[in-house]
């Protein structure tokens, strides 16, 4: 059989890997949007292989760089099914539908004369439409974790919890060819241990081949404080010692729920200053509903918390903001407050309005809790630019800029090494590295080879015999 990486090879986004059995049966593992190197959505419109070759898609988790090109492959004629956990299906539906809204919004903007004049570009069409998302949703077959699912006599698969995001999985394929059994694991994105509300990633015991993510290869997350300590300090500095506002840009799915839970714990322990908290993102409301629906997947601590205190995502002083009118009204709320809004990298979304009103405010602080890609407004602020352009106006940055990596949803170098070390070394024949930048992969490769295990950085489009 062959393994070929078609996406997230020597980069982070656009995950798309292929497992091709000797019989010709072909599985695609993830089918995500590639937005590395400033790629546009339409750059994803096409595949480097014949779509009709694909017999099955397995989706590790709902993040758009893993799921976001499924409607495109359907548009191009893919007729098969998509296997994932039920939570991944629900979150993927929400995120893919949101992608359509973003595409349509951009297409409308690109039609305007002003845009054409300024950028000298032609009308940009949406990569796919809601009908393609609906078609994708109809093709999902959901299976629980730890249940071996037989596709045929030669192929079975199993989903193993990988932390990272609600419903996220590593996938292990069990292949029988010419009387020999082999197991091939794709890690998906691996989460961190003790992450708020999410269960820890589980280790794989015995596999022959591992294709693993390497996002944080060579890097370690800070460990000197807990997220609760960082939140207490930042809230006190911003809203208690001075009458200010704390703005937290956060992805609507995953990061926001983890943050709300951490704040709820502080509230119960009476460590949270009595300030209003706005969660301003309709996507967060819909995402939180999915977290409630799949509550059984949350970690033991969250289950225990629920039994004692009820809903993790509701407490006094916390307000979910649904309508745009309510969102606009926050600007005239003059008491100290916390505003959690998306998008996390500040590219679009309601957060832009909050920045517009607060970036020139000496009493405001902006706390970044996630990664900001190069070229985004978030990255520029983290790089310390003195002036930014928001809503067409140049504004001086007087608000404080703060950052923590404690809510990063990815395993760091040490976690990745522990994930690999847990696999029976006598059985593991080879590790392929994907989903990382070159230097992260090299750091990981060196350390894996020191263990006496062959590690290879997967090259895009190259077929590896397993
Ligand atoms: Zn992910």
Tab-separated table of C-alpha atoms and ligand atoms in Angstrom:
chain	number	residue	atom	x	y	z
A	1	UNK	CA	0.000	0.000	0.000
A	2	UNK	CA	1.001	3.628	-0.383
A	3	UNK	CA	0.816	6.773	1.720
A	4	UNK	CA	0.852	10.145	-0.040
A	5	UNK	CA	0.545	13.534	1.627
A	6	UNK	CA	-1.242	16.036	-0.590
A	7	UNK	CA	-1.575	18.821	1.921
A	8	UNK	CA	-0.047	20.039	5.205
A	9	UNK	CA	3.260	18.671	3.875
A	10	UNK	CA	5.980	20.995	5.217
A	11	UNK	CA	3.268	23.490	6.197
A	12	UNK	CA	0.414	23.703	8.668
A	13	UNK	CA	-2.867	24.170	6.785
A	14	UNK	CA	-4.635	22.210	4.041
A	15	UNK	CA	-4.450	18.743	5.642
A	16	UNK	CA	-5.109	16.051	3.029
A	17	UNK	CA	-3.457	12.638	3.082
A	18	UNK	CA	-4.065	9.536	1.029
A	19	UNK	CA	-3.839	5.858	1.911
A	20	UNK	CA	-3.967	3.672	-1.177
A	21	UNK	CA	-4.255	-0.086	-0.681
A	22	UNK	CA	-2.707	-2.571	-3.150
A	23	UNK	CA	-6.248	-3.463	-4.258
A	24	UNK	CA	-6.697	0.144	-5.378
A	25	UNK	CA	-9.126	1.073	-2.560
A	26	UNK	CA	-8.256	4.667	-1.659
A	27	UNK	CA	-8.986	6.638	1.518
A	28	UNK	CA	-8.520	10.373	1.938
A	29	UNK	CA	-7.713	11.436	5.491
A	30	UNK	CA	-8.977	15.013	5.962
A	31	UNK	CA	-9.732	17.451	3.165
A	32	UNK	CA	-8.917	20.893	4.539
A	33	UNK	CA	-8.568	24.414	3.250
A	34	UNK	CA	-5.033	25.537	2.545
A	35	UNK	CA	-4.430	29.144	3.518
A	36	UNK	CA	-0.669	29.077	4.087
A	37	UNK	CA	1.393	31.661	2.166
A	38	UNK	CA	-1.628	33.978	1.801
A	39	UNK	CA	-3.509	31.494	-0.390
A	40	UNK	CA	-7.058	32.534	-1.220
A	41	UNK	CA	-10.102	30.236	-0.931
A	42	UNK	CA	-10.302	29.825	-4.717
A	43	UNK	CA	-6.721	28.507	-4.811
A	44	UNK	CA	-8.281	25.375	-3.246
A	45	UNK	CA	-10.586	24.791	-6.205
A	46	UNK	CA	-9.041	21.663	-7.708
A	47	UNK	CA	-7.291	18.473	-6.632
A	48	UNK	CA	-3.916	17.010	-7.608
A	49	UNK	CA	-5.542	13.574	-8.183
A	50	UNK	CA	-8.612	12.179	-9.891
A	51	UNK	CA	-11.481	12.736	-7.439
A	52	UNK	CA	-13.143	9.534	-8.704
A	53	UNK	CA	-10.192	7.553	-7.319
A	54	UNK	CA	-11.300	8.304	-3.752
A	55	UNK	CA	-13.500	5.633	-2.153
A	56	UNK	CA	-13.798	7.082	1.351
A	57	UNK	CA	-12.977	10.220	3.353
A	58	UNK	CA	-12.146	10.034	7.065
A	59	UNK	CA	-12.272	13.348	8.943
A	60	UNK	CA	-10.121	13.626	12.084
A	61	UNK	CA	-11.708	16.860	13.383
A	62	UNK	CA	-13.801	19.853	12.382
A	63	UNK	CA	-11.207	22.643	12.078
A	64	UNK	CA	-11.502	24.226	8.665
A	65	UNK	CA	-7.900	23.421	7.664
A	66	UNK	CA	-8.946	19.747	7.984
A	67	UNK	CA	-12.617	19.830	6.886
A	68	UNK	CA	-13.054	22.985	4.813
A	69	UNK	CA	-12.444	21.504	1.360
A	70	UNK	CA	-14.920	18.604	1.682
A	71	UNK	CA	-17.698	20.600	-0.056
A	72	UNK	CA	-15.210	21.356	-2.871
A	73	UNK	CA	-14.409	17.681	-3.476
A	74	UNK	CA	-18.153	16.998	-3.558
A	75	UNK	CA	-18.586	19.833	-6.056
A	76	UNK	CA	-15.920	18.102	-8.164
A	77	UNK	CA	-17.820	14.815	-8.208
A	78	UNK	CA	-16.822	12.838	-5.093
A	79	UNK	CA	-19.694	10.439	-4.448
A	80	UNK	CA	-18.558	8.525	-1.355
A	81	UNK	CA	-19.093	8.905	2.373
A	82	UNK	CA	-17.306	10.742	5.149
A	83	UNK	CA	-16.529	9.019	8.445
A	84	UNK	CA	-16.074	10.992	11.673
A	85	UNK	CA	-17.322	11.211	15.241
A	86	UNK	CA	-20.818	12.697	15.702
A	87	UNK	CA	-19.403	15.810	17.428
A	88	UNK	CA	-17.012	16.390	14.521
A	89	UNK	CA	-19.904	16.149	12.072
A	90	UNK	CA	-21.926	18.769	14.007
A	91	UNK	CA	-18.996	21.176	14.363
A	92	UNK	CA	-17.893	20.661	10.745
A	93	UNK	CA	-21.404	21.521	9.524
A	94	UNK	CA	-21.279	24.776	11.496
A	95	UNK	CA	-17.769	25.688	10.309
A	96	UNK	CA	-18.329	24.774	6.646
A	97	UNK	CA	-21.565	26.808	6.593
A	98	UNK	CA	-19.666	29.718	8.134
A	99	UNK	CA	-17.056	29.403	5.368
A	100	UNK	CA	-19.792	29.817	2.758
A	101	UNK	CA	-20.959	32.999	4.503
A	102	UNK	CA	-17.396	34.345	4.436
A	103	UNK	CA	-16.964	33.423	0.736
A	104	UNK	CA	-20.273	35.055	-0.212
A	105	UNK	CA	-19.432	38.181	1.773
A	106	UNK	CA	-16.062	38.446	0.000
A	107	UNK	CA	-17.667	37.828	-3.396
A	108	UNK	CA	-20.162	40.647	-2.762
A	109	UNK	CA	-17.345	42.963	-1.739
A	110	UNK	CA	-15.292	42.090	-4.813
A	111	UNK	CA	-18.250	43.044	-7.016
A	112	UNK	CA	-18.260	46.616	-5.725
A	113	UNK	CA	-16.743	49.220	-8.037
A	114	UNK	CA	-14.685	50.690	-5.198
A	115	UNK	CA	-13.005	47.312	-4.523
A	116	UNK	CA	-12.277	46.700	-8.191
A	117	UNK	CA	-10.750	50.153	-8.536
A	118	UNK	CA	-8.557	49.800	-5.444
A	119	UNK	CA	-7.353	46.236	-5.971
A	120	UNK	CA	-7.745	45.970	-9.715
A	121	UNK	CA	-9.220	42.515	-9.297
A	122	UNK	CA	-12.158	40.855	-10.944
A	123	UNK	CA	-15.199	39.430	-9.266
A	124	UNK	CA	-14.256	36.657	-6.855
A	125	UNK	CA	-16.782	33.805	-6.809
A	126	UNK	CA	-17.464	31.689	-3.680
A	127	UNK	CA	-15.415	28.471	-3.515
A	128	UNK	CA	-18.613	26.534	-2.751
A	129	UNK	CA	-22.197	27.138	-1.710
A	130	UNK	CA	-24.602	26.024	1.027
A	131	UNK	CA	-25.974	23.277	-1.241
A	132	UNK	CA	-22.500	21.674	-1.339
A	133	UNK	CA	-22.266	21.875	2.467
A	134	UNK	CA	-25.713	20.280	2.801
A	135	UNK	CA	-24.665	17.527	0.398
A	136	UNK	CA	-21.488	16.980	2.464
A	137	UNK	CA	-23.482	16.765	5.713
A	138	UNK	CA	-25.736	14.081	4.151
A	139	UNK	CA	-22.693	11.916	3.391
A	140	UNK	CA	-21.418	11.691	6.981
A	141	UNK	CA	-21.400	8.331	8.702
A	142	UNK	CA	-20.646	8.865	12.381
A	143	UNK	CA	-18.967	6.294	14.613
A	144	UNK	CA	-18.031	6.446	18.293
A	145	UNK	CA	-14.482	6.420	19.649
A	146	UNK	CA	-12.844	3.010	20.197
A	147	UNK	CA	-15.245	1.078	17.984
A	148	UNK	CA	-13.468	-0.874	15.283
A	149	UNK	CA	-15.412	-0.206	12.100
A	150	UNK	CA	-15.074	-2.691	9.270
A	151	UNK	CA	-15.014	-1.239	5.775
A	152	UNK	CA	-14.146	-4.509	4.014
A	153	UNK	CA	-12.240	-7.734	4.693
A	154	UNK	CA	-8.988	-5.908	3.961
A	155	UNK	CA	-9.685	-2.665	5.853
A	156	UNK	CA	-11.024	-1.603	9.271
A	157	UNK	CA	-10.547	1.636	11.164
A	158	UNK	CA	-10.831	2.998	14.689
A	159	UNK	CA	-11.083	6.559	16.033
A	160	UNK	CA	-9.064	7.370	19.174
A	161	UNK	CA	-9.640	10.621	21.169
A	162	UNK	CA	-6.894	13.154	20.457
A	163	UNK	CA	-8.011	16.045	22.736
A	164	UNK	CA	-7.527	19.296	20.760
A	165	UNK	CA	-11.220	19.989	19.946
A	166	UNK	CA	-14.564	18.404	20.824
A	167	UNK	CA	-14.838	15.132	18.845
A	168	UNK	CA	-11.244	15.264	17.537
A	169	UNK	CA	-9.642	11.907	16.776
A	170	UNK	CA	-6.544	10.104	15.688
A	171	UNK	CA	-7.446	7.375	13.193
A	172	UNK	CA	-5.903	3.913	13.083
A	173	UNK	CA	-6.319	1.811	9.927
A	174	UNK	CA	-5.995	-1.973	10.135
A	175	UNK	CA	-5.028	-3.362	6.747
A	176	UNK	CA	-4.770	-7.001	5.674
A	177	UNK	CA	-2.824	-7.508	2.454
A	178	UNK	CA	-1.383	-10.813	1.170
A	179	UNK	CA	-2.067	-12.447	4.518
A	180	UNK	CA	-0.139	-9.785	6.489
A	181	UNK	CA	-1.694	-7.367	8.974
A	182	UNK	CA	-0.451	-3.809	9.235
A	183	UNK	CA	-1.694	-0.824	11.223
A	184	UNK	CA	-1.259	2.785	10.125
A	185	UNK	CA	-2.135	5.684	12.422
A	186	UNK	CA	-2.819	9.301	11.463
A	187	UNK	CA	-2.523	11.450	14.572
A	188	UNK	CA	-4.802	14.293	13.401
A	189	UNK	CA	-4.113	17.340	15.592
A	190	UNK	CA	-2.994	16.335	19.069
A	191	UNK	CA	-4.234	18.331	22.045
A	192	UNK	CA	-2.682	19.051	25.439
A	193	UNK	CA	-3.194	17.262	28.712
A	194	UNK	CA	-5.280	19.031	31.391
A	195	UNK	CA	-6.857	21.389	28.859
A	196	UNK	CA	-10.067	23.057	30.123
A	197	UNK	CA	-13.161	20.862	29.468
A	198	UNK	CA	-11.500	18.550	26.900
A	199	UNK	CA	-10.486	14.985	27.672
A	200	UNK	CA	-6.744	14.285	27.395
A	201	UNK	CA	-5.406	12.892	24.124
A	202	UNK	CA	-5.060	9.122	24.275
A	203	UNK	CA	-1.902	7.311	23.279
A	204	UNK	CA	-1.620	4.597	20.647
A	205	UNK	CA	-0.014	1.396	21.839
A	206	UNK	CA	0.923	-0.647	18.828
A	207	UNK	CA	1.085	0.635	15.277
A	208	UNK	CA	3.422	-0.127	12.366
A	209	UNK	CA	3.387	3.356	10.857
A	210	UNK	CA	2.566	6.752	12.336
A	211	UNK	CA	1.787	9.920	10.377
A	212	UNK	CA	1.934	12.662	12.986
A	213	UNK	CA	1.386	16.390	13.224
A	214	UNK	CA	4.410	18.463	14.238
A	215	UNK	CA	3.038	22.006	14.712
A	216	UNK	CA	4.950	22.687	17.930
A	217	UNK	CA	8.050	20.563	17.203
A	218	UNK	CA	11.047	22.200	18.899
A	219	UNK	CA	8.864	24.507	21.018
A	220	UNK	CA	7.549	24.246	24.560
A	221	UNK	CA	4.465	25.888	26.026
A	222	UNK	CA	4.973	28.028	29.119
A	223	UNK	CA	4.312	26.143	32.343
A	224	UNK	CA	5.004	28.706	35.082
A	225	UNK	CA	1.351	29.777	35.514
A	226	UNK	CA	-2.126	28.323	35.026
A	227	UNK	CA	-4.689	29.939	32.723
A	228	UNK	CA	-6.737	30.840	35.817
A	229	UNK	CA	-3.752	32.761	37.289
A	230	UNK	CA	-3.198	34.640	34.025
A	231	UNK	CA	-6.893	35.550	33.832
A	232	UNK	CA	-7.029	36.792	37.456
A	233	UNK	CA	-3.930	38.965	36.979
A	234	UNK	CA	-5.035	40.406	33.634
A	235	UNK	CA	-8.604	41.091	34.778
A	236	UNK	CA	-7.392	42.768	37.983
A	237	UNK	CA	-4.861	44.899	36.090
A	238	UNK	CA	-7.411	45.923	33.461
A	239	UNK	CA	-10.758	46.144	35.229
A	240	UNK	CA	-10.054	46.563	38.959
A	241	UNK	CA	-6.885	48.671	39.356
A	242	UNK	CA	-8.210	50.905	36.571
A	243	UNK	CA	-11.683	51.266	35.047
A	244	UNK	CA	-10.754	49.552	31.784
A	245	UNK	CA	-11.922	47.005	29.289
A	246	UNK	CA	-10.351	43.659	28.574
A	247	UNK	CA	-10.795	42.503	24.985
A	248	UNK	CA	-10.095	38.832	24.279
A	249	UNK	CA	-10.054	37.821	20.605
A	250	UNK	CA	-11.000	34.125	20.536
A	251	UNK	CA	-12.001	31.511	17.983
A	252	UNK	CA	-15.727	30.861	18.420
A	253	UNK	CA	-15.371	27.097	18.556
A	254	UNK	CA	-13.129	25.480	21.150
A	255	UNK	CA	-11.156	28.428	22.494
A	256	UNK	CA	-14.243	30.418	23.612
A	257	UNK	CA	-15.786	27.439	25.453
A	258	UNK	CA	-12.477	26.698	27.234
A	259	UNK	CA	-12.185	30.347	28.256
A	260	UNK	CA	-15.796	30.628	29.498
A	261	UNK	CA	-15.309	27.472	31.579
A	262	UNK	CA	-12.081	28.840	33.121
A	263	UNK	CA	-13.905	32.090	33.995
A	264	UNK	CA	-16.850	30.151	35.451
A	265	UNK	CA	-14.471	28.248	37.749
A	266	UNK	CA	-12.994	31.557	38.964
A	267	UNK	CA	-16.509	32.929	39.477
A	268	UNK	CA	-17.458	29.943	41.652
A	269	UNK	CA	-14.259	30.308	43.674
A	270	UNK	CA	-15.093	34.023	44.140
A	271	UNK	CA	-11.801	34.971	42.495
A	272	UNK	CA	-13.398	36.766	39.572
A	273	UNK	CA	-13.784	40.528	39.850
A	274	UNK	CA	-17.485	41.521	39.560
A	275	UNK	CA	-17.367	42.742	35.984
A	276	UNK	CA	-19.715	42.060	33.095
A	277	UNK	CA	-18.487	39.521	30.520
A	278	UNK	CA	-19.795	39.754	26.961
A	279	UNK	CA	-19.371	36.796	24.605
A	280	UNK	CA	-20.073	38.548	21.342
A	281	UNK	CA	-20.283	35.932	18.576
A	282	UNK	CA	-23.348	34.101	17.218
A	283	UNK	CA	-21.000	31.273	16.139
A	284	UNK	CA	-19.936	30.816	19.777
A	285	UNK	CA	-23.560	30.440	20.812
A	286	UNK	CA	-24.128	27.745	18.172
A	287	UNK	CA	-20.798	26.072	19.006
A	288	UNK	CA	-21.566	26.039	22.743
A	289	UNK	CA	-24.875	24.310	21.972
A	290	UNK	CA	-22.876	21.507	20.277
A	291	UNK	CA	-20.578	21.246	23.323
A	292	UNK	CA	-23.725	20.820	25.466
A	293	UNK	CA	-25.146	18.193	23.089
A	294	UNK	CA	-21.957	16.099	23.264
A	295	UNK	CA	-21.397	16.720	26.952
A	296	UNK	CA	-20.433	13.079	27.586
A	297	UNK	CA	-17.169	13.699	25.686
A	298	UNK	CA	-15.975	16.411	28.104
A	299	UNK	CA	-13.331	15.566	30.699
A	300	UNK	CA	-13.994	14.180	34.192
A	301	UNK	CA	-13.445	17.558	35.856
A	302	UNK	CA	-16.067	19.191	33.631
A	303	UNK	CA	-18.514	16.312	34.275
A	304	UNK	CA	-17.995	16.743	38.002
A	305	UNK	CA	-18.376	20.511	37.724
A	306	UNK	CA	-21.676	19.997	35.844
A	307	UNK	CA	-23.026	17.674	38.567
A	308	UNK	CA	-22.194	20.240	41.273
A	309	UNK	CA	-22.931	23.552	39.581
A	310	UNK	CA	-24.938	22.862	36.413
A	311	UNK	CA	-24.225	24.317	32.965
A	312	UNK	CA	-20.498	25.111	32.572
A	313	UNK	CA	-21.233	27.791	30.014
A	314	UNK	CA	-23.641	29.990	32.018
A	315	UNK	CA	-23.072	32.089	35.137
A	316	UNK	CA	-24.112	35.459	36.594
A	317	UNK	CA	-22.520	38.366	34.799
A	318	UNK	CA	-21.893	36.391	31.582
A	319	UNK	CA	-23.904	37.579	28.595
A	320	UNK	CA	-24.014	36.002	25.142
A	321	UNK	CA	-24.612	38.668	22.514
A	322	UNK	CA	-26.590	37.513	19.520
A	323	UNK	CA	-27.817	40.461	17.479
A	324	UNK	CA	-25.701	43.079	15.777
A	325	UNK	CA	-27.727	45.792	17.523
A	326	UNK	CA	-26.771	44.424	20.961
A	327	UNK	CA	-23.169	44.102	19.808
A	328	UNK	CA	-23.064	47.793	18.835
A	329	UNK	CA	-24.523	48.745	22.224
A	330	UNK	CA	-21.454	47.338	24.036
A	331	UNK	CA	-19.516	50.419	22.859
A	332	UNK	CA	-21.684	52.564	25.125
A	333	UNK	CA	-21.367	50.306	28.183
A	334	UNK	CA	-19.034	52.436	30.269
A	335	UNK	CA	-18.388	50.167	33.249
A	336	UNK	CA	-15.217	48.004	33.236
A	337	UNK	CA	-15.951	44.812	31.321
A	338	UNK	CA	-14.547	41.805	29.458
A	339	UNK	CA	-15.391	41.348	25.772
A	340	UNK	CA	-14.752	37.948	24.185
A	341	UNK	CA	-15.280	38.046	20.437
A	342	UNK	CA	-14.074	36.555	17.147
A	343	UNK	CA	-12.259	36.240	14.808
A	344	UNK	CA	-9.244	35.138	16.842
A	345	UNK	CA	-6.680	36.647	14.463
A	346	UNK	CA	-8.783	39.833	14.141
A	347	UNK	CA	-9.400	39.290	10.432
A	348	UNK	CA	-13.079	40.240	10.169
A	349	UNK	CA	-15.889	39.462	12.604
A	350	UNK	CA	-17.369	41.605	15.374
A	351	UNK	CA	-14.018	41.881	17.167
A	352	UNK	CA	-13.061	44.538	14.605
A	353	UNK	CA	-15.730	46.894	15.928
A	354	UNK	CA	-14.553	46.392	19.505
A	355	UNK	CA	-11.002	47.145	18.443
A	356	UNK	CA	-12.154	50.212	16.555
A	357	UNK	CA	-13.728	51.586	19.745
A	358	UNK	CA	-10.962	50.556	22.135
A	359	UNK	CA	-7.591	50.474	20.415
A	360	UNK	CA	-6.983	54.160	21.255
A	361	UNK	CA	-8.096	53.665	24.842
A	362	UNK	CA	-5.209	53.721	27.375
A	363	UNK	CA	-7.409	51.829	29.822
A	364	UNK	CA	-8.033	48.882	27.496
A	365	UNK	CA	-5.981	45.702	27.229
A	366	UNK	CA	-6.124	43.135	24.436
A	367	UNK	CA	-5.286	39.593	25.516
A	368	UNK	CA	-4.356	37.194	22.715
A	369	UNK	CA	-5.003	33.552	23.617
A	370	UNK	CA	-4.296	31.958	20.246
A	371	UNK	CA	-1.865	31.863	17.355
A	372	UNK	CA	-1.971	34.758	14.852
A	373	UNK	CA	-0.714	33.972	11.348
A	374	UNK	CA	1.648	36.276	9.482
A	375	UNK	CA	-0.107	39.087	7.649
A	376	UNK	CA	-3.107	39.249	10.022
A	377	UNK	CA	-4.088	42.289	12.071
A	378	UNK	CA	-3.557	40.183	15.208
A	379	UNK	CA	0.057	39.472	14.223
A	380	UNK	CA	0.709	43.155	13.463
A	381	UNK	CA	-0.519	44.157	16.912
A	382	UNK	CA	1.597	41.428	18.528
A	383	UNK	CA	4.581	42.723	16.545
A	384	UNK	CA	4.001	46.121	18.170
A	385	UNK	CA	2.918	48.326	15.264
A	386	UNK	CA	2.060	51.851	16.552
A	387	UNK	CA	-0.793	52.511	14.069
A	388	UNK	CA	-3.405	50.179	12.546
A	389	UNK	CA	-6.146	50.678	9.978
A	390	UNK	CA	-9.609	49.521	11.059
A	391	UNK	CA	-12.874	50.274	9.214
A	392	UNK	CA	-10.905	52.496	6.840
A	393	UNK	CA	-9.458	54.700	9.607
A	394	UNK	CA	-5.892	54.893	10.858
A	395	UNK	CA	-5.842	54.506	14.633
A	396	UNK	CA	-2.984	54.763	17.124
A	397	UNK	CA	-2.451	51.733	19.343
A	398	UNK	CA	-2.708	52.968	22.931
A	399	UNK	CA	-4.352	49.832	24.368
A	400	UNK	CA	-2.049	47.310	26.042
A	401	UNK	CA	-1.218	44.151	24.075
A	402	UNK	CA	-0.843	40.916	26.064
A	403	UNK	CA	-0.519	37.277	25.099
A	404	UNK	CA	-0.670	33.809	26.652
A	405	UNK	CA	-0.119	30.394	25.044
A	406	UNK	CA	-1.876	28.563	27.881
A	407	UNK	CA	-5.019	28.002	25.810
A	408	UNK	CA	-3.155	26.752	22.738
A	409	UNK	CA	-4.926	23.541	21.706
A	410	UNK	CA	-1.801	21.825	20.320
A	411	UNK	CA	0.649	19.475	22.012
A	412	UNK	CA	4.110	21.006	22.397
A	413	UNK	CA	7.424	19.284	21.590
A	414	UNK	CA	7.514	17.352	24.851
A	415	UNK	CA	3.876	16.194	24.466
A	416	UNK	CA	4.530	15.088	20.874
A	417	UNK	CA	7.594	13.114	21.944
A	418	UNK	CA	5.601	11.455	24.760
A	419	UNK	CA	2.872	10.552	22.245
A	420	UNK	CA	5.474	8.799	20.087
A	421	UNK	CA	7.341	7.227	23.017
A	422	UNK	CA	4.107	5.551	24.181
A	423	UNK	CA	4.035	3.449	20.993
A	424	UNK	CA	5.714	0.039	21.136
A	425	UNK	CA	9.143	0.783	19.664
A	426	UNK	CA	9.742	-2.779	18.525
A	427	UNK	CA	6.712	-2.593	16.236
A	428	UNK	CA	6.883	0.994	14.976
A	429	UNK	CA	8.645	0.884	11.595
A	430	UNK	CA	8.535	4.487	10.506
A	431	UNK	CA	7.160	7.902	11.479
A	432	UNK	CA	6.145	10.477	8.874
A	433	UNK	CA	5.949	14.122	9.895
A	434	UNK	CA	3.244	16.415	8.524
A	435	UNK	CA	1.396	19.580	9.663
A	436	UNK	CA	4.330	21.736	10.699
A	437	UNK	CA	6.821	24.256	9.434
A	438	UNK	CA	10.188	22.923	8.277
A	439	UNK	CA	12.162	23.888	11.411
A	440	UNK	CA	9.551	22.314	13.743
A	441	UNK	CA	9.654	19.109	11.732
A	442	UNK	CA	13.447	18.957	11.755
A	443	UNK	CA	13.555	19.389	15.545
A	444	UNK	CA	11.098	16.545	15.953
A	445	UNK	CA	12.805	14.360	13.349
A	446	UNK	CA	16.161	14.636	15.147
A	447	UNK	CA	14.644	13.666	18.486
A	448	UNK	CA	12.682	10.719	17.072
A	449	UNK	CA	15.749	9.372	15.278
A	450	UNK	CA	17.696	9.589	18.549
A	451	UNK	CA	15.211	6.994	19.823
A	452	UNK	CA	16.306	4.706	16.985
A	453	UNK	CA	13.093	5.166	14.987
A	454	UNK	CA	13.143	6.123	11.316
A	455	UNK	CA	11.466	9.537	10.914
A	456	UNK	CA	10.739	11.184	7.601
A	457	UNK	CA	9.421	14.614	6.648
A	458	UNK	CA	6.647	13.784	4.165
A	459	UNK	CA	7.126	15.456	0.797
A	460	UNK	CA	3.981	16.639	-0.939
A	461	UNK	CA	2.843	14.221	-3.657
A	462	UNK	CA	5.548	11.616	-2.987
A	463	UNK	CA	4.264	8.018	-2.679
A	464	UNK	CA	5.745	6.084	0.235
A	465	UNK	CA	5.436	2.297	0.226
A	466	UNK	CA	4.224	0.897	3.557
B	1	LIG	ZN1	-7.046	21.487	14.491
